[in-house]
């Protein structure tokens, strides 16, 4: 039976989502905070502050409609090369957000996770992250994963190094390295691959995000700047996803035979 959920947008457009065909895992590249601020004559940092509000909106809306995994790009390895003052401001926004949003996570039964080179983050953030991850670990409605100091190429290299060590120690034979084995060495171990990737701000690139995991993900690009991204925009992206045919290399006919 088709199980529809009907959402009304602010301009009264009706978005109808099929509850049986929701993406299990949504990945987001939250881009456009700086341009959002600049368009309003504000400092870039205020764009990041408003980006946190957008994340709260989208994470709670995702949990509410039944998304199991939401993985968001919050800070890339390359972002360390931004002006010192911006990096510092981003870190302080992050530590404040972790403190402030603990109750949002607990209220919504969301467990927090982090991927990336967490050890490179300031100690205060590492401590705060560990605390929030531990305190929300029972949240079984949705996993919210923050990609922090994250680079997909670094993730793949790290996995390769760990794998090589295991081979060297004799724990693993090279001929037994399958996709499944390799995935166990990635930060995203145990998580399903994203079904849908959303990138905001009108940029059409992946920017070193989840390169392995996105192999068969449906891509959705929104012109909206991240701080302006609403839950209706999220529903719109999911509605578009539900119109796609995920063929995984097969033909349309093959897929229809099996239904
Ligand atoms: C995304 O917004 C947030 C981070 C990369 C930390 P940007 O800061 O990249 O905003 P734009 O792309 O300059 O507008
Ligand atoms: C990607 O955005 C990283 C995050 C959203 C955290 P960037 O703004 O850093 O990406 P580029 O530089 O436009 O590719
Ligand atoms: Mg950007």
PDB file of C-alpha atoms and ligand atoms in Angstrom:
ATOM      1  CA  UNK A   1       0.000   0.000   0.000  1.00  0.00           C
ATOM      2  CA  UNK A   2       1.255   3.460  -0.869  1.00  0.00           C
ATOM      3  CA  UNK A   3       1.808   5.451   2.271  1.00  0.00           C
ATOM      4  CA  UNK A   4       1.831   9.142   1.392  1.00  0.00           C
ATOM      5  CA  UNK A   5       2.749  12.062   3.569  1.00  0.00           C
ATOM      6  CA  UNK A   6       1.518  15.392   2.271  1.00  0.00           C
ATOM      7  CA  UNK A   7       3.439  18.587   3.026  1.00  0.00           C
ATOM      8  CA  UNK A   8       2.344  22.104   2.206  1.00  0.00           C
ATOM      9  CA  UNK A   9       4.992  24.728   1.396  1.00  0.00           C
ATOM     10  CA  UNK A  10       4.766  28.408   2.358  1.00  0.00           C
ATOM     11  CA  UNK A  11       3.428  29.255  -1.119  1.00  0.00           C
ATOM     12  CA  UNK A  12       0.815  26.504  -0.680  1.00  0.00           C
ATOM     13  CA  UNK A  13       2.406  24.058  -3.112  1.00  0.00           C
ATOM     14  CA  UNK A  14       1.576  20.529  -2.051  1.00  0.00           C
ATOM     15  CA  UNK A  15       4.506  18.100  -1.841  1.00  0.00           C
ATOM     16  CA  UNK A  16       3.515  14.497  -1.595  1.00  0.00           C
ATOM     17  CA  UNK A  17       6.118  12.044  -0.328  1.00  0.00           C
ATOM     18  CA  UNK A  18       5.902   8.266  -0.461  1.00  0.00           C
ATOM     19  CA  UNK A  19       6.774   7.110   3.052  1.00  0.00           C
ATOM     20  CA  UNK A  20       7.734   3.688   1.695  1.00  0.00           C
ATOM     21  CA  UNK A  21      10.407   5.116  -0.583  1.00  0.00           C
ATOM     22  CA  UNK A  22      12.234   7.551   1.647  1.00  0.00           C
ATOM     23  CA  UNK A  23      16.006   7.758   1.311  1.00  0.00           C
ATOM     24  CA  UNK A  24      17.501   5.934   4.303  1.00  0.00           C
ATOM     25  CA  UNK A  25      20.567   8.133   4.233  1.00  0.00           C
ATOM     26  CA  UNK A  26      20.821  11.759   3.103  1.00  0.00           C
ATOM     27  CA  UNK A  27      24.193  13.504   2.774  1.00  0.00           C
ATOM     28  CA  UNK A  28      24.364  17.297   2.563  1.00  0.00           C
ATOM     29  CA  UNK A  29      27.065  19.735   1.469  1.00  0.00           C
ATOM     30  CA  UNK A  30      25.898  22.791   3.414  1.00  0.00           C
ATOM     31  CA  UNK A  31      27.315  25.501   1.198  1.00  0.00           C
ATOM     32  CA  UNK A  32      26.734  29.234   0.779  1.00  0.00           C
ATOM     33  CA  UNK A  33      26.979  30.659   4.306  1.00  0.00           C
ATOM     34  CA  UNK A  34      29.537  33.293   3.277  1.00  0.00           C
ATOM     35  CA  UNK A  35      27.557  34.474   0.247  1.00  0.00           C
ATOM     36  CA  UNK A  36      24.376  34.570   2.315  1.00  0.00           C
ATOM     37  CA  UNK A  37      26.040  36.935   4.804  1.00  0.00           C
ATOM     38  CA  UNK A  38      27.675  39.061   2.122  1.00  0.00           C
ATOM     39  CA  UNK A  39      24.362  39.505   0.283  1.00  0.00           C
ATOM     40  CA  UNK A  40      22.995  41.032   3.480  1.00  0.00           C
ATOM     41  CA  UNK A  41      26.064  43.189   4.134  1.00  0.00           C
ATOM     42  CA  UNK A  42      27.020  41.022   7.121  1.00  0.00           C
ATOM     43  CA  UNK A  43      30.306  39.399   8.126  1.00  0.00           C
ATOM     44  CA  UNK A  44      30.793  35.805   6.896  1.00  0.00           C
ATOM     45  CA  UNK A  45      30.705  34.507  10.474  1.00  0.00           C
ATOM     46  CA  UNK A  46      27.052  35.510  10.761  1.00  0.00           C
ATOM     47  CA  UNK A  47      26.404  33.308   7.757  1.00  0.00           C
ATOM     48  CA  UNK A  48      27.862  30.370   9.687  1.00  0.00           C
ATOM     49  CA  UNK A  49      25.747  31.244  12.761  1.00  0.00           C
ATOM     50  CA  UNK A  50      22.630  31.147  10.584  1.00  0.00           C
ATOM     51  CA  UNK A  51      23.898  27.923   9.030  1.00  0.00           C
ATOM     52  CA  UNK A  52      23.567  26.283  12.449  1.00  0.00           C
ATOM     53  CA  UNK A  53      19.881  27.301  12.559  1.00  0.00           C
ATOM     54  CA  UNK A  54      19.384  25.747   9.126  1.00  0.00           C
ATOM     55  CA  UNK A  55      21.028  22.529  10.288  1.00  0.00           C
ATOM     56  CA  UNK A  56      18.735  22.359  13.329  1.00  0.00           C
ATOM     57  CA  UNK A  57      15.680  22.822  11.039  1.00  0.00           C
ATOM     58  CA  UNK A  58      16.792  20.201   8.541  1.00  0.00           C
ATOM     59  CA  UNK A  59      17.949  17.654  11.125  1.00  0.00           C
ATOM     60  CA  UNK A  60      14.690  17.810  13.091  1.00  0.00           C
ATOM     61  CA  UNK A  61      12.575  17.695   9.902  1.00  0.00           C
ATOM     62  CA  UNK A  62      14.600  14.705   8.657  1.00  0.00           C
ATOM     63  CA  UNK A  63      14.147  12.800  11.908  1.00  0.00           C
ATOM     64  CA  UNK A  64      10.438  13.639  11.874  1.00  0.00           C
ATOM     65  CA  UNK A  65       9.783  12.178   8.428  1.00  0.00           C
ATOM     66  CA  UNK A  66      11.787   9.023   9.103  1.00  0.00           C
ATOM     67  CA  UNK A  67      15.246   9.536   7.633  1.00  0.00           C
ATOM     68  CA  UNK A  68      17.651   7.153   9.430  1.00  0.00           C
ATOM     69  CA  UNK A  69      20.995   8.798   8.621  1.00  0.00           C
ATOM     70  CA  UNK A  70      21.846  12.434   7.907  1.00  0.00           C
ATOM     71  CA  UNK A  71      25.506  13.175   7.196  1.00  0.00           C
ATOM     72  CA  UNK A  72      26.493  16.815   6.828  1.00  0.00           C
ATOM     73  CA  UNK A  73      29.706  18.427   5.619  1.00  0.00           C
ATOM     74  CA  UNK A  74      30.479  20.990   8.300  1.00  0.00           C
ATOM     75  CA  UNK A  75      34.216  21.617   7.818  1.00  0.00           C
ATOM     76  CA  UNK A  76      36.577  20.222   5.209  1.00  0.00           C
ATOM     77  CA  UNK A  77      40.298  19.575   5.517  1.00  0.00           C
ATOM     78  CA  UNK A  78      40.741  22.265   2.843  1.00  0.00           C
ATOM     79  CA  UNK A  79      38.759  24.725   4.972  1.00  0.00           C
ATOM     80  CA  UNK A  80      41.725  24.856   7.414  1.00  0.00           C
ATOM     81  CA  UNK A  81      43.396  27.098   4.786  1.00  0.00           C
ATOM     82  CA  UNK A  82      40.775  29.837   5.147  1.00  0.00           C
ATOM     83  CA  UNK A  83      41.789  33.045   6.959  1.00  0.00           C
ATOM     84  CA  UNK A  84      42.772  32.301  10.584  1.00  0.00           C
ATOM     85  CA  UNK A  85      40.019  34.552  11.909  1.00  0.00           C
ATOM     86  CA  UNK A  86      37.311  32.646  10.010  1.00  0.00           C
ATOM     87  CA  UNK A  87      38.628  29.256  11.141  1.00  0.00           C
ATOM     88  CA  UNK A  88      38.697  30.492  14.730  1.00  0.00           C
ATOM     89  CA  UNK A  89      35.162  31.841  14.483  1.00  0.00           C
ATOM     90  CA  UNK A  90      33.925  28.568  12.951  1.00  0.00           C
ATOM     91  CA  UNK A  91      35.462  26.588  15.818  1.00  0.00           C
ATOM     92  CA  UNK A  92      33.852  28.778  18.421  1.00  0.00           C
ATOM     93  CA  UNK A  93      30.454  28.544  16.662  1.00  0.00           C
ATOM     94  CA  UNK A  94      30.866  24.774  16.646  1.00  0.00           C
ATOM     95  CA  UNK A  95      31.654  24.486  20.334  1.00  0.00           C
ATOM     96  CA  UNK A  96      28.706  26.736  21.221  1.00  0.00           C
ATOM     97  CA  UNK A  97      26.363  24.825  18.913  1.00  0.00           C
ATOM     98  CA  UNK A  98      27.382  21.506  20.479  1.00  0.00           C
ATOM     99  CA  UNK A  99      26.528  22.882  23.919  1.00  0.00           C
ATOM    100  CA  UNK A 100      23.314  24.538  22.877  1.00  0.00           C
ATOM    101  CA  UNK A 101      21.907  21.798  20.666  1.00  0.00           C
ATOM    102  CA  UNK A 102      22.353  18.879  23.071  1.00  0.00           C
ATOM    103  CA  UNK A 103      18.731  19.298  24.184  1.00  0.00           C
ATOM    104  CA  UNK A 104      17.487  19.411  20.554  1.00  0.00           C
ATOM    105  CA  UNK A 105      19.281  16.121  19.882  1.00  0.00           C
ATOM    106  CA  UNK A 106      17.942  14.465  23.040  1.00  0.00           C
ATOM    107  CA  UNK A 107      14.382  15.742  22.470  1.00  0.00           C
ATOM    108  CA  UNK A 108      14.380  14.360  18.942  1.00  0.00           C
ATOM    109  CA  UNK A 109      16.065  11.067  19.775  1.00  0.00           C
ATOM    110  CA  UNK A 110      18.974  11.841  17.462  1.00  0.00           C
ATOM    111  CA  UNK A 111      22.424  10.383  18.111  1.00  0.00           C
ATOM    112  CA  UNK A 112      25.408  12.491  17.123  1.00  0.00           C
ATOM    113  CA  UNK A 113      28.453  11.027  15.355  1.00  0.00           C
ATOM    114  CA  UNK A 114      31.532  12.588  13.787  1.00  0.00           C
ATOM    115  CA  UNK A 115      33.766  11.602  10.873  1.00  0.00           C
ATOM    116  CA  UNK A 116      37.069  13.140   9.833  1.00  0.00           C
ATOM    117  CA  UNK A 117      40.414  13.921  11.434  1.00  0.00           C
ATOM    118  CA  UNK A 118      38.844  14.766  14.771  1.00  0.00           C
ATOM    119  CA  UNK A 119      42.265  14.810  16.489  1.00  0.00           C
ATOM    120  CA  UNK A 120      43.144  17.968  14.528  1.00  0.00           C
ATOM    121  CA  UNK A 121      40.300  19.932  16.129  1.00  0.00           C
ATOM    122  CA  UNK A 122      40.950  22.121  19.187  1.00  0.00           C
ATOM    123  CA  UNK A 123      40.880  20.112  22.430  1.00  0.00           C
ATOM    124  CA  UNK A 124      37.813  21.917  23.705  1.00  0.00           C
ATOM    125  CA  UNK A 125      35.815  20.804  20.650  1.00  0.00           C
ATOM    126  CA  UNK A 126      37.064  17.235  20.895  1.00  0.00           C
ATOM    127  CA  UNK A 127      35.972  17.100  24.516  1.00  0.00           C
ATOM    128  CA  UNK A 128      32.570  18.637  23.787  1.00  0.00           C
ATOM    129  CA  UNK A 129      32.054  16.289  20.828  1.00  0.00           C
ATOM    130  CA  UNK A 130      32.916  13.219  22.905  1.00  0.00           C
ATOM    131  CA  UNK A 131      30.437  14.329  25.551  1.00  0.00           C
ATOM    132  CA  UNK A 132      27.554  14.975  23.143  1.00  0.00           C
ATOM    133  CA  UNK A 133      28.247  11.743  21.233  1.00  0.00           C
ATOM    134  CA  UNK A 134      28.200   9.803  24.492  1.00  0.00           C
ATOM    135  CA  UNK A 135      25.114  11.538  25.898  1.00  0.00           C
ATOM    136  CA  UNK A 136      23.096  11.038  22.700  1.00  0.00           C
ATOM    137  CA  UNK A 137      24.306   7.513  21.940  1.00  0.00           C
ATOM    138  CA  UNK A 138      20.909   5.975  22.745  1.00  0.00           C
ATOM    139  CA  UNK A 139      19.109   8.162  20.183  1.00  0.00           C
ATOM    140  CA  UNK A 140      17.581   5.593  17.875  1.00  0.00           C
ATOM    141  CA  UNK A 141      15.470   7.746  15.569  1.00  0.00           C
ATOM    142  CA  UNK A 142      18.279   9.133  13.399  1.00  0.00           C
ATOM    143  CA  UNK A 143      22.074   9.328  13.291  1.00  0.00           C
ATOM    144  CA  UNK A 144      23.331  12.844  12.598  1.00  0.00           C
ATOM    145  CA  UNK A 145      26.941  12.629  11.449  1.00  0.00           C
ATOM    146  CA  UNK A 146      29.110  15.746  11.297  1.00  0.00           C
ATOM    147  CA  UNK A 147      31.954  15.623   8.793  1.00  0.00           C
ATOM    148  CA  UNK A 148      34.596  17.708  10.553  1.00  0.00           C
ATOM    149  CA  UNK A 149      38.109  18.267   9.278  1.00  0.00           C
ATOM    150  CA  UNK A 150      36.981  15.766   6.680  1.00  0.00           C
ATOM    151  CA  UNK A 151      38.555  14.891   3.344  1.00  0.00           C
ATOM    152  CA  UNK A 152      37.385  11.871   1.414  1.00  0.00           C
ATOM    153  CA  UNK A 153      40.816  11.280  -0.119  1.00  0.00           C
ATOM    154  CA  UNK A 154      42.336  11.343   3.384  1.00  0.00           C
ATOM    155  CA  UNK A 155      39.669   8.860   4.538  1.00  0.00           C
ATOM    156  CA  UNK A 156      40.551   6.485   1.677  1.00  0.00           C
ATOM    157  CA  UNK A 157      44.305   6.824   2.295  1.00  0.00           C
ATOM    158  CA  UNK A 158      43.828   6.203   6.003  1.00  0.00           C
ATOM    159  CA  UNK A 159      41.757   3.102   5.247  1.00  0.00           C
ATOM    160  CA  UNK A 160      44.481   1.889   2.883  1.00  0.00           C
ATOM    161  CA  UNK A 161      47.166   2.408   5.527  1.00  0.00           C
ATOM    162  CA  UNK A 162      45.183   0.534   8.200  1.00  0.00           C
ATOM    163  CA  UNK A 163      44.497  -2.233   5.732  1.00  0.00           C
ATOM    164  CA  UNK A 164      48.176  -2.481   4.779  1.00  0.00           C
ATOM    165  CA  UNK A 165      49.071  -2.760   8.471  1.00  0.00           C
ATOM    166  CA  UNK A 166      46.612  -5.626   8.907  1.00  0.00           C
ATOM    167  CA  UNK A 167      48.060  -7.385   5.864  1.00  0.00           C
ATOM    168  CA  UNK A 168      51.597  -6.859   7.187  1.00  0.00           C
ATOM    169  CA  UNK A 169      50.618  -8.371  10.551  1.00  0.00           C
ATOM    170  CA  UNK A 170      49.144 -11.344   8.751  1.00  0.00           C
ATOM    171  CA  UNK A 171      45.533 -10.624   9.835  1.00  0.00           C
ATOM    172  CA  UNK A 172      44.349 -10.325   6.244  1.00  0.00           C
ATOM    173  CA  UNK A 173      45.323 -11.747   2.861  1.00  0.00           C
ATOM    174  CA  UNK A 174      45.445  -9.319  -0.100  1.00  0.00           C
ATOM    175  CA  UNK A 175      43.141 -11.592  -2.124  1.00  0.00           C
ATOM    176  CA  UNK A 176      40.503 -11.261   0.605  1.00  0.00           C
ATOM    177  CA  UNK A 177      40.222  -7.472   0.280  1.00  0.00           C
ATOM    178  CA  UNK A 178      36.669  -7.042  -1.008  1.00  0.00           C
ATOM    179  CA  UNK A 179      34.524  -3.891  -1.122  1.00  0.00           C
ATOM    180  CA  UNK A 180      32.889  -4.968   2.145  1.00  0.00           C
ATOM    181  CA  UNK A 181      36.267  -5.474   3.846  1.00  0.00           C
ATOM    182  CA  UNK A 182      37.559  -2.121   2.577  1.00  0.00           C
ATOM    183  CA  UNK A 183      34.456  -0.304   3.831  1.00  0.00           C
ATOM    184  CA  UNK A 184      35.167  -1.532   7.341  1.00  0.00           C
ATOM    185  CA  UNK A 185      38.240   0.698   7.366  1.00  0.00           C
ATOM    186  CA  UNK A 186      36.361   3.873   6.383  1.00  0.00           C
ATOM    187  CA  UNK A 187      35.060   6.386   8.936  1.00  0.00           C
ATOM    188  CA  UNK A 188      31.546   5.496   7.730  1.00  0.00           C
ATOM    189  CA  UNK A 189      31.917   1.846   8.708  1.00  0.00           C
ATOM    190  CA  UNK A 190      28.534   0.276   9.427  1.00  0.00           C
ATOM    191  CA  UNK A 191      26.525   3.042   7.751  1.00  0.00           C
ATOM    192  CA  UNK A 192      24.552   2.501   4.546  1.00  0.00           C
ATOM    193  CA  UNK A 193      25.699   4.520   1.525  1.00  0.00           C
ATOM    194  CA  UNK A 194      23.878   7.825   1.028  1.00  0.00           C
ATOM    195  CA  UNK A 195      20.817   7.464  -1.210  1.00  0.00           C
ATOM    196  CA  UNK A 196      20.563  11.202  -1.826  1.00  0.00           C
ATOM    197  CA  UNK A 197      23.179  13.958  -1.812  1.00  0.00           C
ATOM    198  CA  UNK A 198      22.013  17.560  -1.577  1.00  0.00           C
ATOM    199  CA  UNK A 199      24.385  20.451  -2.289  1.00  0.00           C
ATOM    200  CA  UNK A 200      23.149  23.988  -1.767  1.00  0.00           C
ATOM    201  CA  UNK A 201      24.344  27.323  -3.176  1.00  0.00           C
ATOM    202  CA  UNK A 202      24.283  26.431  -6.875  1.00  0.00           C
ATOM    203  CA  UNK A 203      27.713  24.791  -6.977  1.00  0.00           C
ATOM    204  CA  UNK A 204      27.924  21.572  -8.969  1.00  0.00           C
ATOM    205  CA  UNK A 205      30.809  19.711  -7.366  1.00  0.00           C
ATOM    206  CA  UNK A 206      31.573  17.143  -4.693  1.00  0.00           C
ATOM    207  CA  UNK A 207      34.490  19.006  -3.034  1.00  0.00           C
ATOM    208  CA  UNK A 208      36.215  15.899  -1.652  1.00  0.00           C
ATOM    209  CA  UNK A 209      33.101  14.590   0.125  1.00  0.00           C
ATOM    210  CA  UNK A 210      32.347  10.847   0.521  1.00  0.00           C
ATOM    211  CA  UNK A 211      33.854   9.918  -2.860  1.00  0.00           C
ATOM    212  CA  UNK A 212      33.642   6.177  -2.259  1.00  0.00           C
ATOM    213  CA  UNK A 213      30.245   6.246  -0.571  1.00  0.00           C
ATOM    214  CA  UNK A 214      28.556   8.382  -3.270  1.00  0.00           C
ATOM    215  CA  UNK A 215      29.250   5.886  -6.090  1.00  0.00           C
ATOM    216  CA  UNK A 216      25.521   5.305  -6.765  1.00  0.00           C
ATOM    217  CA  UNK A 217      23.950   8.191  -4.878  1.00  0.00           C
ATOM    218  CA  UNK A 218      21.305  10.392  -6.520  1.00  0.00           C
ATOM    219  CA  UNK A 219      22.592  13.976  -6.729  1.00  0.00           C
ATOM    220  CA  UNK A 220      20.402  17.030  -6.111  1.00  0.00           C
ATOM    221  CA  UNK A 221      21.652  20.598  -6.457  1.00  0.00           C
ATOM    222  CA  UNK A 222      19.745  23.526  -4.993  1.00  0.00           C
ATOM    223  CA  UNK A 223      20.399  27.185  -5.862  1.00  0.00           C
ATOM    224  CA  UNK A 224      19.425  28.203  -2.302  1.00  0.00           C
ATOM    225  CA  UNK A 225      22.180  29.331   0.049  1.00  0.00           C
ATOM    226  CA  UNK A 226      22.408  27.005   3.065  1.00  0.00           C
ATOM    227  CA  UNK A 227      21.045  29.467   5.701  1.00  0.00           C
ATOM    228  CA  UNK A 228      17.921  29.890   3.499  1.00  0.00           C
ATOM    229  CA  UNK A 229      17.350  26.140   3.050  1.00  0.00           C
ATOM    230  CA  UNK A 230      13.976  25.220   4.561  1.00  0.00           C
ATOM    231  CA  UNK A 231      12.288  21.950   5.405  1.00  0.00           C
ATOM    232  CA  UNK A 232      10.080  22.491   2.341  1.00  0.00           C
ATOM    233  CA  UNK A 233      13.264  22.576   0.243  1.00  0.00           C
ATOM    234  CA  UNK A 234      14.222  19.265   1.851  1.00  0.00           C
ATOM    235  CA  UNK A 235      10.815  17.734   1.003  1.00  0.00           C
ATOM    236  CA  UNK A 236      11.223  19.022  -2.561  1.00  0.00           C
ATOM    237  CA  UNK A 237      14.609  17.295  -2.838  1.00  0.00           C
ATOM    238  CA  UNK A 238      13.117  14.046  -1.508  1.00  0.00           C
ATOM    239  CA  UNK A 239      10.160  14.318  -3.917  1.00  0.00           C
ATOM    240  CA  UNK A 240      12.629  14.709  -6.806  1.00  0.00           C
ATOM    241  CA  UNK A 241      14.600  11.692  -5.518  1.00  0.00           C
ATOM    242  CA  UNK A 242      11.411   9.640  -5.521  1.00  0.00           C
ATOM    243  CA  UNK A 243      10.914  10.367  -9.220  1.00  0.00           C
ATOM    244  CA  UNK A 244      14.323   8.957 -10.129  1.00  0.00           C
ATOM    245  CA  UNK A 245      14.888   5.412 -11.274  1.00  0.00           C
ATOM    246  CA  UNK A 246      17.954   3.965  -9.551  1.00  0.00           C
ATOM    247  CA  UNK A 247      19.268   1.477 -12.039  1.00  0.00           C
ATOM    248  CA  UNK A 248      22.638   0.496 -10.520  1.00  0.00           C
ATOM    249  CA  UNK A 249      23.877  -0.410 -13.968  1.00  0.00           C
ATOM    250  CA  UNK A 250      20.850  -2.505 -14.949  1.00  0.00           C
ATOM    251  CA  UNK A 251      18.263  -1.725 -17.621  1.00  0.00           C
ATOM    252  CA  UNK A 252      14.891  -0.213 -16.884  1.00  0.00           C
ATOM    253  CA  UNK A 253      13.243  -3.411 -18.155  1.00  0.00           C
ATOM    254  CA  UNK A 254      15.220  -5.565 -15.727  1.00  0.00           C
ATOM    255  CA  UNK A 255      14.113  -3.404 -12.828  1.00  0.00           C
ATOM    256  CA  UNK A 256      10.467  -3.548 -13.855  1.00  0.00           C
ATOM    257  CA  UNK A 257      10.583  -7.347 -14.208  1.00  0.00           C
ATOM    258  CA  UNK A 258      11.381  -7.606 -10.541  1.00  0.00           C
ATOM    259  CA  UNK A 259       8.483  -5.503  -9.280  1.00  0.00           C
TER     260      UNK A 259
HETATM  261  C1  LIG B   1      29.796  26.609   3.865  1.00  0.00           C
HETATM  262  O1  LIG B   1      29.668  27.942   3.508  1.00  0.00           O
HETATM  263  C2  LIG B   1      30.381  26.437   5.255  1.00  0.00           C
HETATM  264  C3  LIG B   1      31.789  26.019   5.284  1.00  0.00           C
HETATM  265  C4  LIG B   1      32.518  25.687   4.262  1.00  0.00           C
HETATM  266  C5  LIG B   1      32.418  25.953   6.586  1.00  0.00           C
HETATM  267  P1  LIG B   1      30.875  28.771   2.897  1.00  0.00           P
HETATM  268  O2  LIG B   1      31.600  29.421   4.028  1.00  0.00           O
HETATM  269  O3  LIG B   1      31.670  27.933   1.989  1.00  0.00           O
HETATM  270  O4  LIG B   1      30.078  29.881   2.079  1.00  0.00           O
HETATM  271  P2  LIG B   1      30.430  30.428   0.624  1.00  0.00           P
HETATM  272  O5  LIG B   1      30.531  29.238  -0.279  1.00  0.00           O
HETATM  273  O6  LIG B   1      31.727  31.171   0.761  1.00  0.00           O
HETATM  274  O7  LIG B   1      29.276  31.301   0.282  1.00  0.00           O
HETATM  275  C1  LIG B   2      32.496  22.378   0.992  1.00  0.00           C
HETATM  276  O1  LIG B   2      32.277  23.722   0.795  1.00  0.00           O
HETATM  277  C2  LIG B   2      32.784  22.120   2.439  1.00  0.00           C
HETATM  278  C3  LIG B   2      31.685  22.391   3.355  1.00  0.00           C
HETATM  279  C4  LIG B   2      30.458  22.706   3.055  1.00  0.00           C
HETATM  280  C5  LIG B   2      32.022  22.260   4.740  1.00  0.00           C
HETATM  281  P1  LIG B   2      33.440  24.683   0.265  1.00  0.00           P
HETATM  282  O2  LIG B   2      32.834  26.042   0.151  1.00  0.00           O
HETATM  283  O3  LIG B   2      34.633  24.551   1.115  1.00  0.00           O
HETATM  284  O4  LIG B   2      33.738  24.052  -1.166  1.00  0.00           O
HETATM  285  P2  LIG B   2      34.392  24.698  -2.467  1.00  0.00           P
HETATM  286  O5  LIG B   2      35.658  25.348  -2.038  1.00  0.00           O
HETATM  287  O6  LIG B   2      33.413  25.698  -2.985  1.00  0.00           O
HETATM  288  O7  LIG B   2      34.557  23.554  -3.406  1.00  0.00           O
HETATM  289 MG1  LIG B   3      31.524  27.470   0.017  1.00  0.00          MG
END
